[in-house]
Coordinates of N, CA and C in Angstrom, one line a residue:
M1 N 21.6 0.0 -19.3 CA 21.0 0.3 -18.0 C 21.6 -0.6 -17.0
N2 N 21.6 -0.2 -15.8 CA 22.0 -1.0 -14.7 C 20.7 -1.4 -13.8
L3 N 20.5 -2.6 -13.6 CA 19.3 -3.1 -12.9 C 19.7 -3.7 -11.5
K4 N 19.0 -3.3 -10.5 CA 19.2 -3.9 -9.2 C 17.8 -4.3 -8.7
V5 N 17.7 -5.6 -8.3 CA 16.4 -6.1 -7.7 C 16.7 -6.2 -6.2
L6 N 16.0 -5.4 -5.4 CA 16.3 -5.4 -3.9 C 15.2 -6.1 -3.2
L7 N 15.6 -6.8 -2.2 CA 14.7 -7.5 -1.2 C 14.8 -6.8 0.1
P8 N 13.9 -7.0 1.1 CA 14.1 -6.4 2.4 C 15.4 -6.8 3.1
Y9 N 15.9 -7.9 2.8 CA 17.1 -8.4 3.5 C 18.4 -8.3 2.6
G10 N 18.3 -7.8 1.4 CA 19.6 -7.7 0.6 C 19.3 -7.5 -0.9
I11 N 20.3 -7.7 -1.7 CA 20.2 -7.6 -3.1 C 20.0 -8.9 -3.7
F12 N 18.9 -9.1 -4.5 CA 18.6 -10.3 -5.1 C 19.3 -10.5 -6.4
A13 N 19.4 -9.4 -7.2 CA 20.1 -9.5 -8.5 C 20.6 -8.1 -8.9
E14 N 21.8 -8.1 -9.5 CA 22.4 -6.9 -10.0 C 23.0 -7.2 -11.4
E15 N 22.5 -6.4 -12.3 CA 22.9 -6.6 -13.7 C 23.3 -5.3 -14.4
T16 N 24.4 -5.4 -15.2 CA 24.8 -4.2 -16.0 C 24.6 -4.5 -17.4
G17 N 24.5 -3.5 -18.2 CA 24.3 -3.7 -19.7 C 23.0 -4.2 -20.1
V18 N 22.0 -3.8 -19.3 CA 20.6 -4.3 -19.6 C 20.0 -3.4 -20.7
S19 N 19.6 -4.1 -21.8 CA 19.1 -3.3 -23.0 C 17.6 -3.0 -22.9
R20 N 16.8 -3.8 -22.2 CA 15.4 -3.5 -22.0 C 14.9 -4.2 -20.8
I21 N 13.8 -3.7 -20.2 CA 13.1 -4.2 -19.1 C 11.6 -4.1 -19.3
V22 N 10.9 -5.2 -18.9 CA 9.4 -5.2 -19.0 C 8.9 -5.5 -17.6
A23 N 8.0 -4.7 -17.1 CA 7.5 -4.8 -15.7 C 6.0 -4.7 -15.8
E24 N 5.3 -5.2 -14.7 CA 3.8 -5.2 -14.7 C 3.4 -4.3 -13.6
T25 N 2.4 -3.4 -13.9 CA 1.7 -2.6 -13.0 C 0.2 -2.8 -13.1
R26 N -0.6 -2.1 -12.2 CA -2.0 -2.3 -12.3 C -2.6 -1.9 -13.6
A27 N -2.0 -1.0 -14.3 CA -2.4 -0.5 -15.6 C -2.0 -1.4 -16.7
G28 N -1.1 -2.4 -16.5 CA -0.7 -3.4 -17.5 C 0.9 -3.4 -17.5
A29 N 1.4 -4.1 -18.5 CA 2.9 -4.2 -18.6 C 3.4 -3.0 -19.4
F30 N 4.6 -2.6 -19.0 CA 5.3 -1.5 -19.7 C 6.7 -1.8 -19.9
G31 N 7.3 -1.2 -20.9 CA 8.7 -1.5 -21.2 C 9.6 -0.3 -20.9
L32 N 10.9 -0.6 -20.5 CA 11.9 0.5 -20.3 C 13.0 0.2 -21.3
L33 N 13.4 1.3 -22.0 CA 14.6 1.2 -22.8 C 15.6 2.2 -22.2
P34 N 16.9 2.1 -22.6 CA 17.9 3.0 -21.9 C 17.6 4.5 -22.0
H35 N 17.0 5.0 -23.0 CA 16.8 6.5 -23.1 C 15.4 6.9 -22.7
R36 N 14.7 6.1 -22.0 CA 13.3 6.5 -21.6 C 13.5 7.5 -20.4
L37 N 12.6 8.4 -20.3 CA 12.6 9.4 -19.2 C 12.5 8.7 -17.9
D38 N 13.0 9.3 -16.8 CA 13.0 8.8 -15.5 C 11.5 8.6 -15.1
C39 N 11.3 7.5 -14.3 CA 9.9 7.3 -13.8 C 9.9 6.4 -12.5
V40 N 8.7 6.4 -11.9 CA 8.5 5.5 -10.8 C 7.2 4.8 -11.0
A41 N 7.2 3.5 -10.7 CA 6.0 2.7 -11.0 C 5.7 1.7 -9.8
A42 N 4.5 1.6 -9.4 CA 4.1 0.6 -8.4 C 3.9 -0.8 -9.1
L43 N 4.6 -1.8 -8.7 CA 4.5 -3.1 -9.4 C 3.5 -4.0 -8.7
V44 N 2.9 -4.8 -9.5 CA 2.0 -5.9 -9.0 C 2.8 -7.2 -9.1
P45 N 2.3 -8.2 -8.4 CA 3.0 -9.5 -8.5 C 2.9 -10.0 -10.0
G46 N 4.0 -10.4 -10.5 CA 4.1 -10.8 -11.9 C 5.5 -11.2 -12.3
I47 N 5.8 -11.2 -13.6 CA 7.1 -11.5 -14.1 C 7.8 -10.3 -14.6
L48 N 9.0 -10.0 -14.1 CA 9.9 -9.0 -14.6 C 10.8 -9.6 -15.6
I49 N 10.8 -9.0 -16.8 CA 11.7 -9.5 -17.9 C 12.7 -8.5 -18.2
Y50 N 14.0 -8.9 -18.3 CA 15.1 -8.0 -18.7 C 16.0 -8.8 -19.6
E51 N 16.7 -8.0 -20.4 CA 17.6 -8.6 -21.5 C 18.9 -7.9 -21.4
T52 N 19.9 -8.8 -21.5 CA 21.3 -8.3 -21.6 C 22.0 -9.0 -22.8
A53 N 23.0 -8.4 -23.4 CA 23.7 -8.9 -24.5 C 24.3 -10.3 -24.2
A54 N 24.9 -10.4 -23.0 CA 25.6 -11.6 -22.5 C 24.7 -12.7 -22.3
D55 N 23.6 -12.5 -21.6 CA 22.7 -13.6 -21.1 C 21.4 -13.7 -21.8
G56 N 21.1 -12.8 -22.7 CA 19.8 -12.8 -23.4 C 18.6 -12.4 -22.5
E57 N 17.5 -13.0 -22.7 CA 16.3 -12.7 -21.9 C 16.3 -13.5 -20.6
R58 N 16.0 -12.8 -19.5 CA 15.9 -13.4 -18.2 C 14.6 -13.1 -17.6
F59 N 14.1 -13.9 -16.7 CA 12.8 -13.8 -16.0 C 13.0 -13.8 -14.5
V60 N 12.3 -12.9 -13.9 CA 12.3 -12.9 -12.4 C 10.8 -12.7 -12.0
A61 N 10.3 -13.6 -11.2 CA 9.0 -13.5 -10.6 C 9.1 -12.6 -9.4
V62 N 8.3 -11.5 -9.4 CA 8.4 -10.6 -8.3 C 7.0 -10.4 -7.6
D63 N 7.1 -10.1 -6.3 CA 5.9 -9.7 -5.6 C 5.6 -8.2 -5.8
E64 N 4.6 -7.7 -5.1 CA 4.4 -6.3 -5.3 C 5.5 -5.5 -4.8
G65 N 5.7 -4.3 -5.4 CA 6.9 -3.4 -5.0 C 6.9 -2.2 -5.8
V66 N 8.1 -1.6 -5.9 CA 8.3 -0.3 -6.6 C 9.5 -0.4 -7.6
L67 N 9.3 0.2 -8.7 CA 10.4 0.3 -9.7 C 10.7 1.8 -9.8
V68 N 12.0 2.1 -9.8 CA 12.4 3.5 -9.9 C 13.5 3.5 -11.0
K69 N 13.3 4.4 -12.0 CA 14.3 4.6 -13.1 C 14.8 6.0 -12.9
A70 N 16.2 6.1 -12.7 CA 16.8 7.4 -12.6 C 18.1 7.3 -13.5
G71 N 18.0 8.0 -14.6 CA 19.2 7.9 -15.5 C 19.3 6.5 -16.0
A72 N 20.5 6.0 -15.9 CA 20.8 4.6 -16.3 C 20.6 3.6 -15.2
Q73 N 20.2 4.0 -14.0 CA 19.9 3.1 -12.9 C 18.5 2.8 -12.8
V74 N 18.2 1.5 -12.7 CA 16.8 1.0 -12.4 C 16.8 0.2 -11.2
L75 N 16.1 0.6 -10.2 CA 16.0 -0.1 -8.9 C 14.6 -0.7 -8.8
V76 N 14.5 -2.0 -8.5 CA 13.3 -2.6 -8.3 C 13.3 -3.2 -6.8
S77 N 12.4 -2.7 -6.0 CA 12.3 -3.1 -4.6 C 11.0 -3.9 -4.4
V78 N 11.2 -5.1 -4.0 CA 10.0 -6.0 -3.8 C 10.2 -6.8 -2.6
R79 N 9.1 -7.4 -2.1 CA 9.2 -8.2 -0.9 C 9.8 -9.6 -1.2
R80 N 9.4 -10.2 -2.3 CA 9.9 -11.5 -2.7 C 10.2 -11.6 -4.1
A81 N 11.2 -12.4 -4.5 CA 11.6 -12.6 -5.9 C 12.2 -14.0 -6.1
Q82 N 12.0 -14.4 -7.3 CA 12.5 -15.8 -7.7 C 12.9 -15.7 -9.2
A83 N 14.1 -16.2 -9.5 CA 14.6 -16.2 -10.9 C 14.4 -17.6 -11.5
G84 N 14.2 -17.6 -12.8 CA 14.1 -18.8 -13.6 C 14.3 -18.6 -15.1
A85 N 14.8 -19.6 -15.8 CA 15.1 -19.5 -17.2 C 13.8 -19.9 -18.0
D86 N 13.1 -20.9 -17.4 CA 11.9 -21.4 -18.1 C 10.6 -20.8 -17.4
L87 N 9.8 -20.2 -18.2 CA 8.6 -19.6 -17.6 C 7.6 -20.6 -17.0
K88 N 7.5 -21.7 -17.6 CA 6.6 -22.8 -17.0 C 7.1 -23.2 -15.6
Q89 N 8.4 -23.5 -15.5 CA 9.0 -23.9 -14.3 C 8.9 -22.8 -13.2
L90 N 9.1 -21.6 -13.7 CA 9.1 -20.4 -12.8 C 7.7 -20.2 -12.3
R91 N 6.7 -20.4 -13.1 CA 5.3 -20.2 -12.7 C 5.0 -21.2 -11.6
H92 N 5.4 -22.5 -11.8 CA 5.2 -23.5 -10.8 C 5.8 -23.2 -9.5
Q93 N 7.1 -22.8 -9.5 CA 7.8 -22.4 -8.3 C 7.1 -21.3 -7.6
V94 N 6.7 -20.3 -8.3 CA 6.0 -19.1 -7.7 C 4.7 -19.5 -7.1
E95 N 3.9 -20.3 -7.8 CA 2.7 -20.8 -7.2 C 2.9 -21.5 -5.9
Q96 N 3.9 -22.4 -5.8 CA 4.2 -23.1 -4.6 C 4.7 -22.2 -3.5
E97 N 5.7 -21.4 -3.8 CA 6.2 -20.5 -2.7 C 5.3 -19.4 -2.3
F98 N 4.9 -18.6 -3.2 CA 4.1 -17.4 -2.9 C 2.7 -17.8 -2.3
L99 N 2.1 -18.8 -2.8 CA 0.8 -19.2 -2.3 C 0.9 -19.7 -0.8
T100 N 2.0 -20.5 -0.6 CA 2.2 -20.9 0.8 C 2.5 -19.8 1.7
L101 N 3.3 -18.8 1.3 CA 3.5 -17.6 2.1 C 2.3 -16.8 2.4
D102 N 1.4 -16.7 1.3 CA 0.2 -16.0 1.5 C -0.7 -16.6 2.5
A103 N -0.8 -18.0 2.6 CA -1.6 -18.7 3.6 C -1.0 -18.4 5.0
Q104 N 0.3 -18.5 5.1 CA 1.0 -18.2 6.4 C 0.7 -16.8 6.8
E105 N 0.7 -15.8 5.9 CA 0.4 -14.4 6.3 C -1.0 -14.3 6.7
Q106 N -1.9 -15.0 6.1 CA -3.3 -14.9 6.5 C -3.5 -15.5 7.9
N107 N -2.9 -16.6 8.2 CA -3.0 -17.2 9.5 C -2.4 -16.2 10.6
L108 N -1.3 -15.6 10.3 CA -0.6 -14.7 11.2 C -1.5 -13.5 11.4
R109 N -2.1 -12.9 10.4 CA -3.1 -11.8 10.5 C -4.3 -12.2 11.4
S110 N -4.8 -13.4 11.2 CA -5.9 -13.8 12.0 C -5.5 -13.9 13.5
V111 N -4.4 -14.5 13.8 CA -3.9 -14.6 15.2 C -3.7 -13.2 15.8
M112 N -3.1 -12.3 15.0 CA -2.9 -10.9 15.5 C -4.2 -10.2 15.8
A113 N -5.2 -10.4 14.9 CA -6.5 -9.8 15.1 C -7.1 -10.3 16.4
K114 N -7.0 -11.6 16.7 CA -7.5 -12.1 17.9 C -6.8 -11.6 19.2
L115 N -5.5 -11.4 19.1 CA -4.8 -10.9 20.2 C -5.2 -9.4 20.4
E116 N -5.3 -8.6 19.4 CA -5.7 -7.2 19.5 C -7.1 -7.1 20.1
S117 N -8.0 -7.9 19.6 CA -9.4 -7.8 20.1 C -9.4 -8.2 21.6
G118 N -8.7 -9.2 22.0 CA -8.6 -9.6 23.4 C -8.0 -8.5 24.3
F119 N -7.0 -7.8 23.8 CA -6.4 -6.7 24.5 C -7.4 -5.6 24.7
V120 N -8.1 -5.2 23.6 CA -9.0 -4.1 23.6 C -10.2 -4.4 24.6
R121 N -10.7 -5.7 24.6 CA -11.7 -6.1 25.6 C -11.3 -5.9 27.0
R122 N -10.1 -6.4 27.3 CA -9.6 -6.4 28.6 C -9.3 -4.9 29.1
F123 N -8.8 -4.1 28.2 CA -8.6 -2.7 28.5 C -9.9 -2.0 28.8
A124 N -10.9 -2.3 27.9 CA -12.2 -1.7 28.1 C -12.8 -2.1 29.5
S125 N -12.6 -3.3 29.9 CA -13.2 -3.8 31.1 C -12.5 -3.1 32.3
L126 N -11.2 -2.8 32.2 CA -10.5 -2.1 33.2 C -11.1 -0.7 33.4
N127 N -11.3 0.0 32.3 CA -11.9 1.3 32.4 C -13.3 1.3 32.9
H128 N -14.1 0.2 32.6 CA -15.4 0.1 33.0 C -15.5 -0.1 34.5
D129 N -14.6 -0.9 35.1 CA -14.6 -1.2 36.5 C -14.3 0.0 37.4
R130 N -13.8 1.0 36.9 CA -13.4 2.2 37.7 C -14.6 3.0 38.1

């Protein structure tokens, strides 16, 4: 199989000769072998595992996204990804990066909500003054 891990701004990883892939969904982990039927799956944040004859087992921490298998092509589209050879080290990296980004996203959402509510109040007062 050929595997591509896509991010919003480019290709994170591209591998050929992949013999198996393990991904995580809300229903649990599932495996893909080369002759499995085509499928689409919504991924949850977790570890994507794939294996090649040349490199052995590889690990990629992924954020939520989508996996599409069509023939020998497997596309994984996620917002964030990080590769690592050691699961313990990868877990630590992911906790640091993903949790920091989640806190930043929460702050941004809070600011946007305040801006939107202020806009709505001002707009309502304009209509009320007429």
